[in-house]
C-alpha atoms as one frame of an Amber mdcrd trajectory, in Angstrom:
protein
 -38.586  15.213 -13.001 -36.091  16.883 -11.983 -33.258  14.215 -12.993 -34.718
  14.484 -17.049 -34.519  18.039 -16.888 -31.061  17.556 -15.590 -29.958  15.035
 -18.317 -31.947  17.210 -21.197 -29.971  20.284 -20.621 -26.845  18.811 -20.198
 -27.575  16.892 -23.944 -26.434  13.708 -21.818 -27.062  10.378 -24.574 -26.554
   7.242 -22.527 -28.066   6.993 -18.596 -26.191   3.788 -17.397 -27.309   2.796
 -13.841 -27.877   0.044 -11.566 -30.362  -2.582 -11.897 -33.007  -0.877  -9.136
 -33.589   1.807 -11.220 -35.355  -0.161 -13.527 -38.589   0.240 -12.044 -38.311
   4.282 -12.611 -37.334   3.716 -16.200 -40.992   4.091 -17.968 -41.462   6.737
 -15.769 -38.733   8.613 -17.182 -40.110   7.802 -20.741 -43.143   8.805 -20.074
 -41.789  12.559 -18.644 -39.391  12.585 -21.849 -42.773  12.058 -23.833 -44.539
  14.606 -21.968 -41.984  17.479 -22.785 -41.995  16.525 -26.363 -38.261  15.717
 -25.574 -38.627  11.685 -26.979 -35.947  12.885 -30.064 -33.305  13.381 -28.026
 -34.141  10.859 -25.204 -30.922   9.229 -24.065 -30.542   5.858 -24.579 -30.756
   3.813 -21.259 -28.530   0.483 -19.588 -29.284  -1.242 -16.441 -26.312  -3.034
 -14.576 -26.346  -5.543 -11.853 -24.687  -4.372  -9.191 -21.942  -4.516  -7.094
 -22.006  -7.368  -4.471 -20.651  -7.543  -1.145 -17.253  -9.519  -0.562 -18.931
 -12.225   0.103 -21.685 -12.168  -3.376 -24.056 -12.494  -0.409 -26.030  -9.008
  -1.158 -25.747  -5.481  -2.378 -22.092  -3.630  -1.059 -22.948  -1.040   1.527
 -20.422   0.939   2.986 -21.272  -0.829   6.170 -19.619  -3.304   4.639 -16.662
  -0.779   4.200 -16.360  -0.063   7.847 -16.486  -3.446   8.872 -14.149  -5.124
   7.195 -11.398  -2.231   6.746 -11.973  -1.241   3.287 -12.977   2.062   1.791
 -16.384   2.169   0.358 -16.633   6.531  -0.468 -14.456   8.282  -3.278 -13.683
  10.649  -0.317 -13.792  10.101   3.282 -17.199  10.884   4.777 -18.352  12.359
   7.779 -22.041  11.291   8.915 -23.249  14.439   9.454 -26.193  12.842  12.302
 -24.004  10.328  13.839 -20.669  11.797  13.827 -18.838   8.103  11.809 -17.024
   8.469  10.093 -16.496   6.294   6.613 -12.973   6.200   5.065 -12.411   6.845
   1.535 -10.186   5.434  -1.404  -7.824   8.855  -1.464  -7.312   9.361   1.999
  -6.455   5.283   2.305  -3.741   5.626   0.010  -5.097   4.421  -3.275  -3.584
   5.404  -6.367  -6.127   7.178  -9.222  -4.970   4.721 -11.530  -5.164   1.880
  -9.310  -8.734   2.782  -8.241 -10.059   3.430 -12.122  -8.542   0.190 -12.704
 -10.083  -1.710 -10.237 -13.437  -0.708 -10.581 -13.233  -0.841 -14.232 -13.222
  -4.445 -14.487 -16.122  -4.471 -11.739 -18.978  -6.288 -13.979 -16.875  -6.037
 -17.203 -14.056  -7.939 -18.934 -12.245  -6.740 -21.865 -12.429 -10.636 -23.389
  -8.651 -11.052 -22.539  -6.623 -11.947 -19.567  -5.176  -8.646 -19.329  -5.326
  -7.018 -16.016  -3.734  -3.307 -16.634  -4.855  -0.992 -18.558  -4.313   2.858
 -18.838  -7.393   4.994 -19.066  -6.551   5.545 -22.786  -6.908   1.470 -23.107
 -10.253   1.307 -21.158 -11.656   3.789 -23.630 -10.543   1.793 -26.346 -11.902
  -1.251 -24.933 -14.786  -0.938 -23.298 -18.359  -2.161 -24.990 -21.760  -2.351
 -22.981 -21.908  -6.086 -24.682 -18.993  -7.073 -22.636 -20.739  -6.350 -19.240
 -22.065  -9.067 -16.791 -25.595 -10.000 -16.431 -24.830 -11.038 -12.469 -24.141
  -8.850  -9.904 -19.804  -8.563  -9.527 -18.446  -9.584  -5.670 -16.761  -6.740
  -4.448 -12.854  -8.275  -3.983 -11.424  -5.431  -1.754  -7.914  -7.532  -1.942
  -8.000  -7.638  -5.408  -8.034  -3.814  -4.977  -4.850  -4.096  -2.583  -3.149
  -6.217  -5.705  -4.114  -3.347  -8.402  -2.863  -0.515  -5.843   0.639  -2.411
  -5.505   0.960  -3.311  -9.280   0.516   0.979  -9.594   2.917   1.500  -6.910
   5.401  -0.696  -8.084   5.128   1.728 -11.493   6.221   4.760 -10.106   9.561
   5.816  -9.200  10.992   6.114  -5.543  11.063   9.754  -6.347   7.306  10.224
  -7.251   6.526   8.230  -4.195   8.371  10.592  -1.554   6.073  13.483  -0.852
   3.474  11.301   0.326   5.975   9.441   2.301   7.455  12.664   3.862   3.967
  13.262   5.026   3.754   9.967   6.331   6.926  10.308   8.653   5.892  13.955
   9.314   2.630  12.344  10.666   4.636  10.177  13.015   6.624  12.672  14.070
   9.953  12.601  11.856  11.471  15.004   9.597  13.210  13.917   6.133  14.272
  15.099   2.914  12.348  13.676  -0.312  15.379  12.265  -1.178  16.405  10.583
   2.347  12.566   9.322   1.842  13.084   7.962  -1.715  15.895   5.592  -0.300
  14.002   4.077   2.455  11.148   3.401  -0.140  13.648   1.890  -2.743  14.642
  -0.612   0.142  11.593  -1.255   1.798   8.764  -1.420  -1.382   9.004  -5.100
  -1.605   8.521  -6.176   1.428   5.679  -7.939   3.110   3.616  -6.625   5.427
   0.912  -8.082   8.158  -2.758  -8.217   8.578  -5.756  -9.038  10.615  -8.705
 -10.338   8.246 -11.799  -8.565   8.538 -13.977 -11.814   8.120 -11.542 -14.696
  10.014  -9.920 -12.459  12.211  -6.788 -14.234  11.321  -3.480 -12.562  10.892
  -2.006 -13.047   7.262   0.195 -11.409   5.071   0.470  -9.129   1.934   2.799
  -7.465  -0.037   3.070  -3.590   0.243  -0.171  -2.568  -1.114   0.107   1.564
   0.076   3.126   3.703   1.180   1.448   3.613   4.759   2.539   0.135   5.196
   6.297   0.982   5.005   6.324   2.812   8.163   6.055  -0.207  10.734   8.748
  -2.034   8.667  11.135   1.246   8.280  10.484   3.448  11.701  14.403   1.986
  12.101  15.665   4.056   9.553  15.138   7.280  11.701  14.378   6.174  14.860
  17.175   4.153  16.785  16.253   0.823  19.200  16.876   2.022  22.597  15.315
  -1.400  24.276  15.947  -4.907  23.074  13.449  -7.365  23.263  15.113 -10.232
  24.716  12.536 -12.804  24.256  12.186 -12.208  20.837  12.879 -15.297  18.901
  15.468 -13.608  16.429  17.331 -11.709  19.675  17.923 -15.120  21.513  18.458
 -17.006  18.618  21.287 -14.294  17.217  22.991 -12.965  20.677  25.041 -15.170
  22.454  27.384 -14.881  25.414  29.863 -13.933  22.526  28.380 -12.049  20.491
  29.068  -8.327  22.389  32.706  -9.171  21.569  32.431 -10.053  17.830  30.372
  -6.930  18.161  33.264  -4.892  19.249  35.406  -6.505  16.459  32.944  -5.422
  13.888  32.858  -1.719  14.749  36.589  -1.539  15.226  36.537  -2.590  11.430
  34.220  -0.207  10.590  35.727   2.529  12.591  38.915   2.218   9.618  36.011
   2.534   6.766  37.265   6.264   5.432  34.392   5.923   2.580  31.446   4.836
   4.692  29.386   3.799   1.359  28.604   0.051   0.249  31.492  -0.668  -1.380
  34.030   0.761   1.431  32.744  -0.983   4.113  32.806  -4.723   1.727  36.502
  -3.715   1.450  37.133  -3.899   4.732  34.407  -6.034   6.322  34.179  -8.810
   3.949  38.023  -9.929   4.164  37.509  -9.870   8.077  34.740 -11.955   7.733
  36.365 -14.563   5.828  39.650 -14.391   7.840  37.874 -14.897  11.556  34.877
 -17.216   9.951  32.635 -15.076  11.912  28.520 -14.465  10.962  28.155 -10.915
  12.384  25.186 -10.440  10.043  21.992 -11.050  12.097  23.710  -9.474  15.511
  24.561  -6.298  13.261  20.956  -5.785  12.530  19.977  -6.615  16.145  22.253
  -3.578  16.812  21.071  -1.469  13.924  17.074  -2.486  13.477  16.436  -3.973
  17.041  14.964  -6.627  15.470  14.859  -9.118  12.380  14.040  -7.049   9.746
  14.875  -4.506   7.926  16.873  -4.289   4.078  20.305  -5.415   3.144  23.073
  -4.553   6.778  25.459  -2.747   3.749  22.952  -0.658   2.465  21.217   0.398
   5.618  24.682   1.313   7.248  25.437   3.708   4.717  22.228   5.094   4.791
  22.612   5.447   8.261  26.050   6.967   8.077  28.745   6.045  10.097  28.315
   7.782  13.172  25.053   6.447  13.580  25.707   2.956  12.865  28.624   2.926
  15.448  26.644   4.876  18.491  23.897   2.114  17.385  26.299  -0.731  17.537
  27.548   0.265  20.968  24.435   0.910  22.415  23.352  -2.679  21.460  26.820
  -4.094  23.060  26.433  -2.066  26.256  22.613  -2.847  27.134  22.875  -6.515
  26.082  26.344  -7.779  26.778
């Protein structure tokens, strides 16, 4: 009873709900009747609804919890048990990206068009064109719609919440030292464990929380070396210490430390000695085999930083 009241004062015309409420419906006729309300009873739509990931049963945000994919709006706090249950804002999901998604839950706009602005779904969207089964719930189709949003915005709008992300793990940077490292790193893939194999796969950057195990290198310097790692014994030979040294006395004459000084002085000793010092420069700079282009991440890095990073590498690996 309460719910018509609800809906009558607020002059609400269209109730659309999921399929289980079906059963209530005459009952809420019958209440409309019996406060002489039936003129301005709204008009009513049942959906199927939303499936779990594997169309094997109604979504539940057990379901959420177990296979690493927000379920709430909001993150919520069981206020009995104490679990907690992440949610789509504090994961990293973009508005857009999440309106998006959902959007095309149980309804297709009759075209192969993936993207649409709010402005479009209004536009677009007709009860008609809704599905008559219940919709799987494809969290990693909602990984693809938060990328295709992040890839939208600018390196600038994406800073503050990567400032907070390096403040969180326990570095300190200017939005526009932050904007940089997210112009670099964006495209890059990142790894995961599967919730349902257990397997590790990959994925492109889906949320700005991904960059930091790919970009901790940008403000944090490799102290150890890993010298089993595959790229470290592959890359660093019993000569490479010395080619090394060559490479930072070159740099040491770089006046203009940007992209372009250090490729005018670099690149001709590089085609003069025949040397590859490209994959033992980022063992010096990253500690490992990743990371963005050696030019661009030196001048980000400055050139007193590169070279106390390049002689650190020579001294503890010789």
């Amino acid at each position: 009873m309460a719910n018509i009241v609800d809906d009558h004062l607020m002059q609400v015309s269209h109730v659309i709900r999921g399929e289980e409420w079906l059963p209530s419906a005459p009952l809420h006729v019958l209440l409309y009747e019996a406060f002489g309300w039936q003129d301005t009873m709204p008009a009513f739509a049942h959906l199927p609804l939303l499936l779990k990931p594997d169309g094997k049963g109604k979504l539940s945000k057990r379901d959420g919890d177990k296979l690493g994919f927000p379920v709430f709006p909001l993150e919520w706090h069981d206020p009995q048990s104490g679990a907690i249950s992440s949610g789509y804002r504090e994961s990293g999901y973009l508005p857009e990206a999440v309106i998006n998604f959902l959007a095309l839950l149980g309804w297709n706009p009759g075209s192969d068009q993936e993207l649409f602005t709010m402005q479009q779904l209004v536009e677009l969207f007709d009860l008609s064109r809704c599905s008559k089964s219940g919709a799987r719930f494809d969290f990693m189709k909602g990984w693809w719609f938060n990328r295709e949003y992040l890839l939208q915005k600018t390196d600038e709008q994406l800073a503050p919440d990567f400032v907070e992300l390096l403040k969180a793990n326990g570095v300190t940077a200017e939005p526009s030292r932050a904007a940089q490292v997210i112009g670099m790193m964006k495209q890059k893939v990142v790894e995961y464990t599967d919730g349902q194999s257990g397997q590790t796969k990959k994925r492109n950057i889906s949320f700005i929380s991904d960059l930091w195990p790919l970009c901790d290198f940008f403000f944090i310097a490799p102290q150890e070396f890993d010298t089993e790692d595959k790229f470290i014994r592959k890359n660093w030979k019993e000569t490479t210490a010395a080619e090394m040294t060559q490479l930072a006395e070159q740099l040491e004459k770089v006046e203009n430390f940007s992209i372009e000084g250090m490729k005018a002085i670099v690149d001709p000793w590089v085609e003069q000695t025949g040397l590859r010092p490209w994959n033992a420069w980022r063992i010096c700079l990253v500690g490992k085999g990743q990371g963005p282009d050696m030019y661009e991440l030196a001048a980000f890095l400055g050139k007193e930083e590169t070279l106390s990073r390049m002689h650190h590498a020579i001294d503890t690996l010789k």
